[in-house]
Structures are given as structure tokens and as C-alpha cells.
Coordinates of C-alpha atoms in Angstrom, one line a residue:
M1 CA 18.2 -24.0 12.4
D2 CA 15.5 -25.9 10.7
A3 CA 12.1 -23.8 9.7
E4 CA 10.0 -25.7 12.2
K5 CA 12.3 -24.8 15.2
L6 CA 12.6 -21.5 13.7
N7 CA 8.9 -20.6 13.4
S8 CA 8.5 -22.1 16.9
S9 CA 11.1 -19.8 18.4
W10 CA 9.6 -16.8 16.9
E11 CA 6.2 -17.6 18.2
D12 CA 7.9 -17.8 21.5
V13 CA 9.2 -14.3 21.0
C14 CA 6.0 -12.9 20.0
R15 CA 4.2 -14.2 23.2
Q16 CA 7.2 -12.9 25.5
I17 CA 6.4 -9.5 23.8
K18 CA 2.8 -9.8 24.5
S19 CA 3.3 -10.4 28.1
Y20 CA 4.9 -7.1 28.9
D21 CA 3.4 -4.2 30.6
H22 CA 2.0 -1.4 28.2
I23 CA 2.2 -3.7 25.0
D24 CA -1.0 -3.6 22.8
S25 CA -1.5 -7.1 21.8
T26 CA -3.7 -6.5 18.9
Q27 CA -0.9 -4.0 17.6
V28 CA 1.5 -6.7 17.9
D29 CA -1.0 -9.7 16.0
A30 CA -1.3 -7.2 13.3
F31 CA 2.1 -6.0 12.6
F32 CA 4.1 -9.3 13.5
S33 CA 1.9 -11.1 11.3
R34 CA 3.6 -9.3 8.7
L35 CA 7.1 -10.5 9.9
H36 CA 8.8 -13.7 8.9
P37 CA 12.0 -15.2 10.6
Q38 CA 14.8 -15.9 8.5
A39 CA 17.6 -17.0 10.3
M40 CA 18.4 -17.2 14.1
S41 CA 21.5 -18.4 15.9
D42 CA 23.2 -17.7 19.2
G43 CA 23.0 -13.7 19.4
F44 CA 21.6 -13.1 16.2
L45 CA 18.0 -12.9 14.5
M46 CA 17.3 -12.0 10.9
L47 CA 13.4 -11.1 10.3
S48 CA 11.8 -10.1 6.8
A49 CA 9.0 -7.4 6.5
D50 CA 6.5 -7.5 3.8
N51 CA 7.3 -3.8 3.0
D52 CA 9.2 -0.7 4.1
F53 CA 6.2 0.6 6.2
I54 CA 6.2 -2.6 8.4
K55 CA 10.1 -2.6 8.2
T56 CA 10.0 1.0 9.8
W57 CA 7.3 0.6 12.1
I58 CA 8.9 -2.3 13.8
E59 CA 12.0 -0.9 14.1
R60 CA 11.0 2.4 15.5
H61 CA 8.5 0.8 17.7
Y62 CA 9.4 -2.8 18.8
T63 CA 13.1 -3.6 17.9
D64 CA 13.9 -2.9 21.7
F65 CA 11.0 -5.3 22.9
I66 CA 12.0 -8.0 20.5
K67 CA 15.8 -7.7 21.8
Q68 CA 14.3 -7.7 25.3
A69 CA 12.3 -10.7 24.8
L70 CA 15.2 -12.7 23.1
S71 CA 17.3 -11.9 26.3
D72 CA 14.6 -12.9 28.7
L73 CA 14.0 -16.2 27.0
Y74 CA 17.5 -17.2 26.3
Q75 CA 19.6 -15.3 28.5
N76 CA 21.8 -13.7 25.7
P77 CA 21.8 -10.3 24.5
Y78 CA 21.0 -10.3 20.5
L79 CA 21.5 -8.4 17.4
V80 CA 18.3 -8.1 15.3
N81 CA 18.3 -7.5 11.4
I82 CA 15.1 -6.8 9.2
E83 CA 15.0 -6.6 5.8
V84 CA 12.0 -6.2 3.0
D85 CA 10.9 -9.0 1.3
A86 CA 7.8 -8.2 -0.6
S87 CA 7.6 -11.6 -2.2
A88 CA 6.5 -12.7 1.0
A89 CA 3.1 -10.5 0.9
L90 CA 2.4 -11.6 -2.9
A91 CA 2.6 -15.3 -2.0
S92 CA 0.2 -15.0 1.0
S93 CA -2.2 -13.2 -1.1
D94 CA -2.4 -15.3 -3.9
T95 CA -5.0 -17.5 -2.3
T96 CA -7.4 -14.8 -1.3
L97 CA -7.2 -12.8 -4.2
N98 CA -9.3 -14.6 -6.3
N99 CA -12.6 -14.3 -3.9
E100 CA -11.7 -10.9 -3.2
E101 CA -11.8 -9.9 -7.0
Q102 CA -15.3 -11.3 -7.3
T103 CA -16.8 -8.6 -4.9
G104 CA -14.6 -5.5 -5.3
S105 CA -13.9 -5.9 -1.6
L106 CA -11.4 -7.3 0.8
S107 CA -11.4 -10.2 3.4
S108 CA -9.0 -10.2 6.3
S109 CA -7.9 -12.8 8.6
P110 CA -8.3 -11.8 12.4
E111 CA -4.6 -11.2 12.6
G112 CA -3.7 -10.2 9.0
I113 CA -3.2 -6.6 7.8
L114 CA -1.8 -4.9 4.5
P115 CA -3.5 -7.0 1.8
S116 CA -1.5 -7.3 -1.5
F117 CA -2.8 -7.8 -5.0
K118 CA -1.5 -10.2 -7.5
K119 CA -0.6 -7.8 -10.4
D120 CA -1.8 -9.6 -13.3
S121 CA -4.6 -11.6 -11.8
R122 CA -7.4 -9.5 -12.7
L123 CA -6.8 -10.1 -16.5
K124 CA -8.2 -13.6 -16.1
S125 CA -11.6 -12.7 -15.8
E126 CA -11.8 -9.7 -18.2
S127 CA -13.2 -9.8 -21.5
P128 CA -10.7 -9.2 -24.6
S129 CA -11.7 -5.4 -24.8
Q130 CA -11.3 -5.0 -21.5
K131 CA -7.7 -6.7 -21.4
Q132 CA -6.6 -4.5 -24.2
E133 CA -7.7 -1.5 -22.3
L134 CA -5.9 -2.8 -19.1
K135 CA -2.7 -3.3 -21.0
K136 CA -2.4 0.4 -21.6
E137 CA -2.1 1.1 -17.9
P138 CA 1.1 1.4 -16.4
K139 CA 2.3 -2.1 -15.4
Q140 CA 2.8 -1.6 -11.4
D141 CA -0.4 0.7 -11.5
L142 CA 1.6 3.5 -10.2
P143 CA 0.7 7.2 -10.7
K144 CA 2.6 8.8 -13.9
L145 CA 5.7 9.9 -12.5
S146 CA 8.7 11.4 -14.2
A147 CA 12.0 9.7 -14.5
K148 CA 13.6 12.1 -12.0
T149 CA 10.5 12.1 -9.7
L150 CA 11.0 8.2 -9.2
E151 CA 14.6 8.5 -8.6
N152 CA 13.9 11.1 -6.0
T153 CA 11.0 8.7 -4.6
F154 CA 13.5 5.6 -4.2
T155 CA 16.8 7.9 -3.2
K156 CA 15.9 9.3 0.2
K157 CA 17.3 12.6 1.4
P158 CA 19.6 12.3 4.3
E159 CA 17.4 14.3 6.3
Q160 CA 14.9 11.2 6.0
E161 CA 17.4 8.8 6.6
V162 CA 17.8 9.7 10.1
G163 CA 14.1 10.0 10.6
V164 CA 13.4 13.8 10.4
F165 CA 9.8 14.1 10.0
H166 CA 7.2 16.4 11.0
P167 CA 3.6 15.2 10.2
L168 CA 1.0 17.5 8.7
S169 CA -1.4 16.3 11.7
S170 CA -1.1 14.3 14.8
L171 CA -3.6 11.6 13.0
T172 CA -1.0 9.0 11.6
F173 CA -1.1 5.2 11.1
E174 CA 1.0 4.7 14.2
N175 CA -1.8 6.1 16.6
F176 CA -4.4 4.5 15.0
V177 CA -5.7 1.7 17.5
I178 CA -6.9 -1.2 15.5
G179 CA -9.5 -3.4 16.4
D180 CA -12.1 -5.8 14.6
S181 CA -14.5 -3.1 13.9
N182 CA -11.9 -1.1 11.7
R183 CA -9.2 -3.8 10.8
M184 CA -10.3 -3.8 7.1
A185 CA -10.7 -0.3 6.5
Y186 CA -7.4 0.5 8.2
S187 CA -5.5 -2.5 6.4
M188 CA -6.9 -0.9 2.8
A189 CA -5.6 2.8 3.9
V190 CA -2.2 1.3 4.5
S191 CA -2.3 -0.5 1.0
V192 CA -3.4 2.8 -0.8
A193 CA -0.7 4.9 1.1
E194 CA 2.0 2.3 0.0
I195 CA 0.9 2.2 -3.8
P196 CA -1.6 4.9 -4.6
G197 CA -3.4 4.7 -8.0
K198 CA -3.6 0.9 -7.9
V199 CA -6.8 -0.1 -10.2
H200 CA -8.3 -2.5 -7.6
Q201 CA -8.2 0.0 -5.1
N202 CA -9.3 3.3 -7.0
P203 CA -11.4 5.0 -5.7
F204 CA -11.2 4.0 -2.2
F205 CA -14.7 4.8 0.0
I206 CA -14.7 4.6 3.6
Y207 CA -17.9 5.5 5.7
G208 CA -19.1 5.1 9.1
K209 CA -20.9 7.1 11.9
S210 CA -19.2 10.3 13.0
G211 CA -16.3 9.8 15.5
L212 CA -15.2 6.4 14.2
G213 CA -11.9 7.2 12.6
K214 CA -12.5 8.1 9.0
T215 CA -10.9 11.3 9.0
H216 CA -7.9 9.8 10.8
L217 CA -7.4 7.1 8.2
L218 CA -7.6 9.9 5.7
R219 CA -5.0 12.2 7.3
A220 CA -2.9 9.0 8.2
I221 CA -2.6 8.4 4.3
Q222 CA -1.7 12.0 3.6
N223 CA 1.0 12.1 6.5
Y224 CA 2.3 8.9 5.1
L225 CA 2.8 10.0 1.7
Y226 CA 4.0 13.5 2.8
E227 CA 7.0 11.3 4.3
T228 CA 7.6 8.5 1.9
L229 CA 6.5 10.3 -1.2
P230 CA 6.9 14.0 -0.9
E231 CA 7.1 14.3 -4.6
L232 CA 3.7 13.4 -5.1
K233 CA 1.1 16.1 -4.9
T234 CA -1.2 15.0 -2.0
V235 CA -4.6 17.2 -1.4
Y236 CA -6.7 16.8 1.7
V237 CA -10.0 18.6 1.8
E238 CA -13.1 18.3 3.7
A239 CA -16.3 18.6 1.2
A240 CA -17.4 21.5 2.8
E241 CA -14.2 23.4 2.1
L242 CA -14.2 22.1 -1.3
L243 CA -18.0 23.8 -1.7
N244 CA -16.5 27.1 -0.5
D245 CA -14.0 26.9 -2.8
Y246 CA -16.2 26.5 -5.7
T247 CA -18.5 29.1 -4.6
E248 CA -15.7 31.8 -4.3
A249 CA -14.6 30.7 -7.5
I250 CA -17.6 31.3 -9.3
V251 CA -18.2 34.5 -7.6
A252 CA -14.7 36.0 -8.3
H253 CA -15.0 34.5 -11.9
D254 CA -16.4 37.9 -13.5
K255 CA -13.8 40.0 -11.8
E256 CA -10.9 37.5 -12.2
K257 CA -11.3 35.1 -15.3
S258 CA -8.7 32.7 -13.9
S259 CA -10.3 32.0 -10.4
Y260 CA -12.1 29.2 -11.8
K261 CA -9.0 27.7 -13.6
K262 CA -7.3 27.8 -10.3
F263 CA -9.6 26.1 -8.4
K264 CA -10.1 23.4 -10.8
T265 CA -6.0 23.1 -11.3
R266 CA -5.7 22.7 -7.3
Y267 CA -7.7 19.5 -7.4
E268 CA -6.7 18.3 -11.1
E269 CA -3.1 18.3 -10.7
A270 CA -3.3 16.2 -7.7
D271 CA -1.5 12.8 -7.3
V272 CA -3.5 11.7 -4.5
L273 CA -7.0 13.5 -3.8
L274 CA -8.6 13.0 -0.4
I275 CA -12.2 14.2 0.3
D276 CA -13.8 13.8 3.7
D277 CA -17.6 13.6 4.5
V278 CA -18.7 13.8 0.7
Q279 CA -22.4 13.3 2.1
S280 CA -22.0 17.3 2.5
L281 CA -22.2 17.8 -1.4
Q282 CA -26.0 16.0 -1.6
G283 CA -28.1 18.7 -3.0
K284 CA -25.2 20.7 -4.4
K285 CA -25.7 19.8 -8.1
Q286 CA -23.2 22.1 -9.7
T287 CA -20.4 21.2 -7.3
L288 CA -21.1 17.5 -7.7
E289 CA -20.6 17.8 -11.1
I290 CA -17.5 19.1 -11.1
V291 CA -16.2 17.1 -8.4
F292 CA -17.4 14.3 -10.6
Q293 CA -15.5 15.7 -13.8
I294 CA -12.1 16.0 -11.2
F295 CA -12.8 12.4 -10.0
N296 CA -13.1 10.9 -13.6
K297 CA -10.0 12.9 -14.8
L298 CA -7.8 11.5 -11.8
I299 CA -9.2 8.1 -11.9
T300 CA -8.4 7.9 -15.9
L301 CA -5.0 9.2 -15.4
G302 CA -4.2 6.4 -12.5
K303 CA -4.1 8.8 -9.7
Q304 CA -5.6 7.8 -6.4
V305 CA -8.9 9.1 -5.0
V306 CA -10.2 8.5 -1.5
L307 CA -13.4 9.5 -0.4
S308 CA -15.3 9.3 3.0
A309 CA -18.7 9.5 4.2
D310 CA -21.1 9.1 7.3
R311 CA -23.0 6.6 5.3
A312 CA -22.9 4.1 2.4
P313 CA -22.9 5.7 -1.1
K314 CA -26.3 4.4 -1.9
N315 CA -27.8 6.1 1.2
I316 CA -26.2 9.6 0.0
D317 CA -28.9 11.6 -2.1
I318 CA -27.0 12.0 -4.9
D319 CA -27.5 11.0 -8.8
E320 CA -27.1 7.0 -9.4
R321 CA -24.0 7.5 -11.8
Y322 CA -22.0 9.3 -8.5
I323 CA -22.9 6.3 -6.5
T324 CA -22.0 3.7 -9.2
R325 CA -18.5 5.4 -9.7
F326 CA -18.1 6.0 -6.1
N327 CA -18.6 2.1 -5.7
S328 CA -16.4 1.3 -8.5
G329 CA -13.2 0.7 -6.4
V330 CA -13.3 -0.5 -2.8
T331 CA -15.9 0.4 -0.6
L332 CA -15.5 -0.6 3.2
D333 CA -17.4 0.4 6.4
I334 CA -16.1 1.0 9.8
Q335 CA -18.3 -0.1 12.7
P336 CA -18.7 1.1 16.2
P337 CA -15.6 -0.1 18.3
E338 CA -16.0 -2.8 20.9
I339 CA -14.8 -2.5 24.3
E340 CA -11.5 -3.9 23.7
T341 CA -10.9 -1.1 20.9
K342 CA -12.2 1.7 23.1
L343 CA -10.0 0.6 26.1
G344 CA -7.0 0.7 23.6
I345 CA -8.1 4.2 22.5
V346 CA -8.0 5.2 26.1
K347 CA -4.9 3.8 26.8
S348 CA -3.2 5.4 23.7
F349 CA -4.6 8.7 24.4
I350 CA -3.2 8.7 28.0
K351 CA 0.2 7.6 26.6
E352 CA 0.1 10.2 24.2
Y353 CA -0.4 13.0 26.9
K354 CA 2.5 11.5 29.0
E355 CA 5.1 11.6 26.0
S356 CA 3.9 15.3 25.0
E357 CA 4.0 16.5 28.6
G358 CA 7.3 14.2 29.5
N359 CA 5.2 12.9 32.8
S360 CA 6.1 9.4 32.6
S361 CA 4.9 8.8 35.9
F362 CA 1.7 9.9 35.5
E363 CA -1.3 7.3 35.4
I364 CA -5.0 7.0 35.8
P365 CA -6.0 3.9 37.3
E366 CA -7.0 0.7 35.2
E367 CA -10.7 0.4 36.5
V368 CA -11.2 4.1 35.7
K369 CA -9.7 3.4 31.9
I370 CA -12.3 0.3 31.9
Y371 CA -15.2 2.5 33.1
I372 CA -14.7 5.2 30.5
A373 CA -14.4 2.5 27.8
E374 CA -17.5 1.1 28.9
S375 CA -19.5 4.0 29.4
S376 CA -18.8 6.0 26.4
S377 CA -20.5 5.8 23.3
S378 CA -19.4 4.7 20.0
N379 CA -18.0 8.1 19.1
I380 CA -14.3 8.4 19.6
R381 CA -14.3 12.0 20.2
E382 CA -16.4 11.9 23.2
L383 CA -14.2 9.0 24.3
K384 CA -11.2 11.1 24.3
S385 CA -12.9 14.1 25.8
A386 CA -13.7 12.0 28.5
V387 CA -9.9 11.3 29.2
T388 CA -9.4 14.8 28.6
K389 CA -11.7 15.7 31.6
V390 CA -10.3 13.3 33.9
I391 CA -6.5 14.3 32.9
S392 CA -7.5 17.9 33.8
Q393 CA -9.1 17.3 37.1
M394 CA -6.1 15.5 38.2
I395 CA -3.5 18.0 36.9
F396 CA -5.4 21.1 37.9
F397 CA -5.9 19.7 41.7
N398 CA -2.6 18.2 41.7
Q399 CA -4.1 14.8 42.2
P400 CA -1.6 11.8 41.5
Y401 CA -4.7 9.3 42.0
I402 CA -8.4 9.6 41.4
S403 CA -10.9 7.2 42.3
L404 CA -13.8 5.4 40.1
E405 CA -16.2 7.3 42.3
E406 CA -14.8 10.6 42.0
V407 CA -14.7 9.9 37.9
S408 CA -18.4 8.5 37.9
R409 CA -19.3 12.0 39.4
L410 CA -17.1 13.8 37.0
L411 CA -18.6 12.4 34.0
D412 CA -21.7 11.8 35.1
N413 CA -23.4 14.0 32.5
H414 CA -20.7 13.5 29.9
F415 CA -21.7 10.5 27.9
S416 CA -24.4 10.6 25.2
G417 CA -25.2 6.9 25.3
G418 CA -23.2 5.1 28.0
A419 CA -23.6 4.6 31.7
S420 CA -25.9 6.7 33.6
K421 CA -27.1 6.8 37.3
R422 CA -30.5 6.9 36.0
L423 CA -30.7 4.2 33.9
A424 CA -31.4 0.7 35.7
V425 CA -31.2 -2.9 34.8
S426 CA -35.1 -2.8 34.7
D427 CA -35.1 0.2 32.0
I428 CA -33.0 -2.3 29.7
Q429 CA -35.1 -5.4 30.6
T430 CA -38.5 -3.6 29.6
E431 CA -37.1 -2.5 26.2
V432 CA -35.6 -5.8 25.4
E433 CA -38.9 -7.3 26.3
N434 CA -40.8 -4.9 24.3
Y435 CA -38.7 -5.3 21.1
Y436 CA -38.6 -9.1 21.0
K437 CA -42.2 -9.5 22.4
I438 CA -41.4 -11.8 25.3
S439 CA -42.6 -11.2 28.9
H440 CA -40.4 -10.2 31.8
A441 CA -41.2 -13.8 33.2
D442 CA -39.8 -15.3 30.2
L443 CA -36.8 -13.2 30.2
V444 CA -35.7 -13.9 33.9
G445 CA -37.2 -17.6 33.9
K446 CA -35.9 -21.0 33.1
K447 CA -37.3 -21.2 29.4
R448 CA -34.8 -22.3 27.0
T449 CA -36.5 -21.6 23.7
R450 CA -34.3 -20.1 20.9
N451 CA -36.0 -16.7 20.7
I452 CA -36.2 -16.4 24.6
I453 CA -32.4 -17.3 25.0
Y454 CA -31.3 -14.9 22.2
A455 CA -33.3 -12.0 23.9
R456 CA -31.9 -12.9 27.4
Q457 CA -28.2 -12.7 26.0
I458 CA -29.1 -9.5 24.2
G459 CA -30.4 -8.0 27.6
I460 CA -27.4 -9.2 29.3
Y461 CA -24.9 -7.8 26.8
L462 CA -26.5 -4.6 26.6
C463 CA -26.6 -4.4 30.7
R464 CA -22.8 -5.2 30.8
Q465 CA -22.3 -2.3 28.1
M466 CA -24.3 0.5 29.0
L467 CA -24.4 0.0 33.1
D468 CA -21.6 0.5 35.6
I469 CA -22.1 -2.8 37.6
P470 CA -20.5 -6.1 37.6
Y471 CA -21.4 -9.5 36.0
N472 CA -22.5 -10.7 39.3
D473 CA -25.1 -7.9 40.0
I474 CA -26.1 -8.4 36.4
G475 CA -26.6 -12.3 36.9
K476 CA -29.0 -11.4 39.9
K477 CA -31.3 -9.6 38.0
F478 CA -31.4 -12.2 35.6
N479 CA -31.6 -15.3 37.8
R480 CA -28.1 -16.6 36.6
D481 CA -24.9 -17.3 37.9
H482 CA -21.5 -15.0 37.0
S483 CA -20.2 -17.5 34.2
T484 CA -23.6 -17.5 32.6
V485 CA -23.5 -13.6 32.0
M486 CA -19.9 -13.9 31.1
Y487 CA -20.7 -16.6 28.5
S488 CA -23.8 -14.4 27.3
V489 CA -21.6 -11.4 26.8
A490 CA -18.9 -13.0 24.7
N491 CA -21.4 -14.7 22.7
V492 CA -23.1 -11.7 21.5
E493 CA -19.6 -9.8 21.1
E494 CA -18.4 -12.9 18.8
K495 CA -21.6 -12.5 16.9
L496 CA -21.0 -8.9 16.5
K497 CA -18.1 -9.6 14.5
E498 CA -19.8 -11.3 11.6
S499 CA -23.5 -9.8 11.6
R500 CA -23.9 -6.2 10.7
G501 CA -27.8 -6.7 11.0
L502 CA -26.9 -7.7 14.7
R503 CA -25.0 -4.4 15.2
E504 CA -28.0 -2.2 13.6
E505 CA -30.3 -4.0 16.1
L506 CA -28.3 -3.2 18.9
E507 CA -28.1 0.4 17.9
N508 CA -31.8 0.4 17.7
L509 CA -32.2 -1.1 21.1
R510 CA -29.7 1.3 22.5
R511 CA -31.6 4.2 21.3
L512 CA -34.8 3.0 22.5
I513 CA -33.0 2.3 26.1
R514 CA -31.9 6.1 26.1
D515 CA -34.9 7.5 24.9
S516 CA -37.2 5.5 27.4

């Protein structure tokens, strides 16, 4: 089969898979973009994956779907074989690497994940002294491991081969829901987990508001390393816990001279150190200085450091030298999830419940899932607790079905920034009019100047997001038809993908509306 026909057939298979019930198309786009068809004949398909992570993920979760799609399309049972071909990932990254290196950050195509780095391209832009310094580093930017450790790493034990693995927590890459708001941070986290200690990605700093998935990514890195590189010493710690450890070590120092040394040793001997919520260290000068020493030592030794915070490094009240070092690798933010991502999280959480309880017949109506996704704030914990509340209601009262009206009553006071019966379209319109300094007559009228169209679309978008009413009802309040309302919402959602300023603008408006 020629290459063009092979690629076309593979695209047909991907489309077929995405048509199946309970398949998350964003997950398929993300992971299947790293699969490449190599050969196909009657009853056989060979694919190559960019790395072991993709190969294992596909084999665990999608092989049966690939076989089913092939059978449905060609009415024939198929054998599917997947091999690893890392050169494909390197080749695809060559064209984007030069631009990425200029900013120290990553760009990501809508469907792409797992960015790879061209190993020696960074030398092109370095000064002679910097080149000499870089040449001293290990060729593959790996942590310094003994020959025995490397041998054990790439020779898996029998129990690993049969998939016996108990994660340290339930937060893994497998159950992280990918969306436009978190795709880049997720991609970088996977890249760090696959090859910790790479110069380009060390340190890796993730920031974003509470409840957006930062801890999930740190724990996922920890779990992935625990499964694939158990010989590495991976340490996850919350900044508050680290602060307590340091305080206890200092207090005990007079009685036990080794206590402080044990404290430092725990962190300095880590091959991968993950510190969560580092903003908790602001104002703690002594602890920060110790963390900074440990940080510098690990980075110098080629060990990986991953940090998270609820704000960008520049917005943490710490010394400038800490900020500079925290920003010296890759710094990425996680934005509040869009409706599609929140809906994906709702569905994923329900799926986890069904699997854990062995209750495959349990289901929540689709309209209820959408209501929860649209009504919740950006905090994923609030989202999951709403789903838990609905599940508990159905199980406790032995309800095989729950209506949207019942759920609306059940969650009436649950959401901090979502739908509320006390909130009306007029409340949103008033705040939008005040914010953009336009009259109500202009907002709902026929004027089409740029500033009025912009404010009108923002108002329509917020009504759709914050209220439990359909497009048609919103349209009546703005003197617009159903299709115009749909276009306005889609237009704002598209702009949100590229504009951080707009995201901040909408957050300000939501706060004003909730406080009004």
C-alpha cells in the first residue's frame, strides 16, 4: 500500500474510533497524533509510536478500539502491532524548536503533545564559554546514573512486564483530562517524566489558580517515574510540609546534631524533586534560602526540579534571584477549563466511579452532565464534588434516573461562581454595560460599531456560561436569534484560546456579576 493510501486509511480509522460512544475525541487527537502508520494489508496493521509512554497508553486503552474500527471499516479481523520509533518525534520537532528556544517556552499545535527537543541545537546560539560548559553535561541530558541503574532501568522486571503497578496516588497521566486550557502544561509534564533532567526543561514551573490540575500533573510525574524508572529517587512534597520539616529539624538540632543533615539529605539526594504550592514559602526567608541551595545543587547535577504555584513566579513575594532561577527553565500556566474540558472531567469522574464500584450500568443523564459542567466554576474540586453529590443522591435513594430539575435543586447552593436561580440575564447585562460604558439600548439594539458588538458578544457568552438557560432564551433578551447567539459564544471561545487578556477580563466580569 502506497504512503498516501496508507495515511488516508489511518485517518479513516481515527475518525471511526472517535464516532464510538464513550470515546473522548480530544484524547484520541492528542495521543493518535503521535502514532504513525507503517504498513497495512488484509488483516494486519503496523503502527509506530514516538515513545514507550504512547505505545503503552495505546496498547492499554485503545488497541481494542483500533481493531474494532478496522473490522467495521473493512469487515475483517485485524492484528495490530505497535513499535517505538523515537526518530519520528525528533523529526517533527526540528521545525518548531528554533522558535521555542528563543523564549524558553513551548508552542503546541492543537492536536500535538509530548514535545521533543533536538539534542544539540541549543549549541548554535550559545557563546564559546557556554558551549564549553554545555559539553561537560551528559550527552543525553539524563540524571547521572550508575551503569547498574541504567541496566535495571531498561531491563524491566517480570512483574513490570505483565503490568503489575500500584500508583502512589490516583492522579496519573491516564486520568488527566486534556483541553486547550492545559494542553501545553500536560505535554511538558509528560516530557519531563519521560526524560527528567533535560537542560531545556529544568526547572519546570507550573502555575495557575487553585483546583486547575497542578497537583494532578506533579503526582502524575511521580507515578510515571515510580512505574518506569523505580531506581530514581523521586520526592514529592508540599511547600507547607517542607516548611514543617525544616522547622522541626532546626528545633531538634540542639538535641540531635544529625537532624538538620537528615533534612537536607532527603531532598539533596533526590533525582527528581517536586515541590507543590511554592507560594507558601513567601515571607519564610530562612526556608527559602535552604530550598534555593537544594534547588541549585540539584540543577547543577542535572537532576530534575518541578515546582508549582497559584501565581506566576514574578507575582510571588520573594527575592528577585529566586524568581530568576524559577524562570530559568520552562514556565507554563494552566488556565481555567473551557466547557468542553469540564464536561470531559465530569464524564471521566463518572467512569472512574463505575469502574471502582463495578457498576457498569450506572449512568447520569447527559443533560445533567452538561448542567454541572456549565454551572461550575473553574475549580475542578468543586466540579468533582458536585458529581459526587449527584452520585450519592442516586445511590442512597436507589434512583436509577435523576432529572435535571432534581439536580438543579440539589446543587442550588453548591457552586461558587456558576449558575444560580437568583442570577438573571439582566444582572449580567447591567455589569457588562457598566464595564464597557455602553447603554442598555445599545447592548440589545441594532448598532454594530466594534465596541458595541464586542460587549454584546461578551454579554451573550457570559449568559450562556453562567445561567441555566438555552440559546433561544438568551437571544430573546438580546433581541437576537438562536444562530446569532451560538455564533457569539463560539467567537468568544475561539478568542479565549489565544488571549490571556480576555480571560482576565472575563474573570473580572464574573466576579463583578457574582458580587452584584
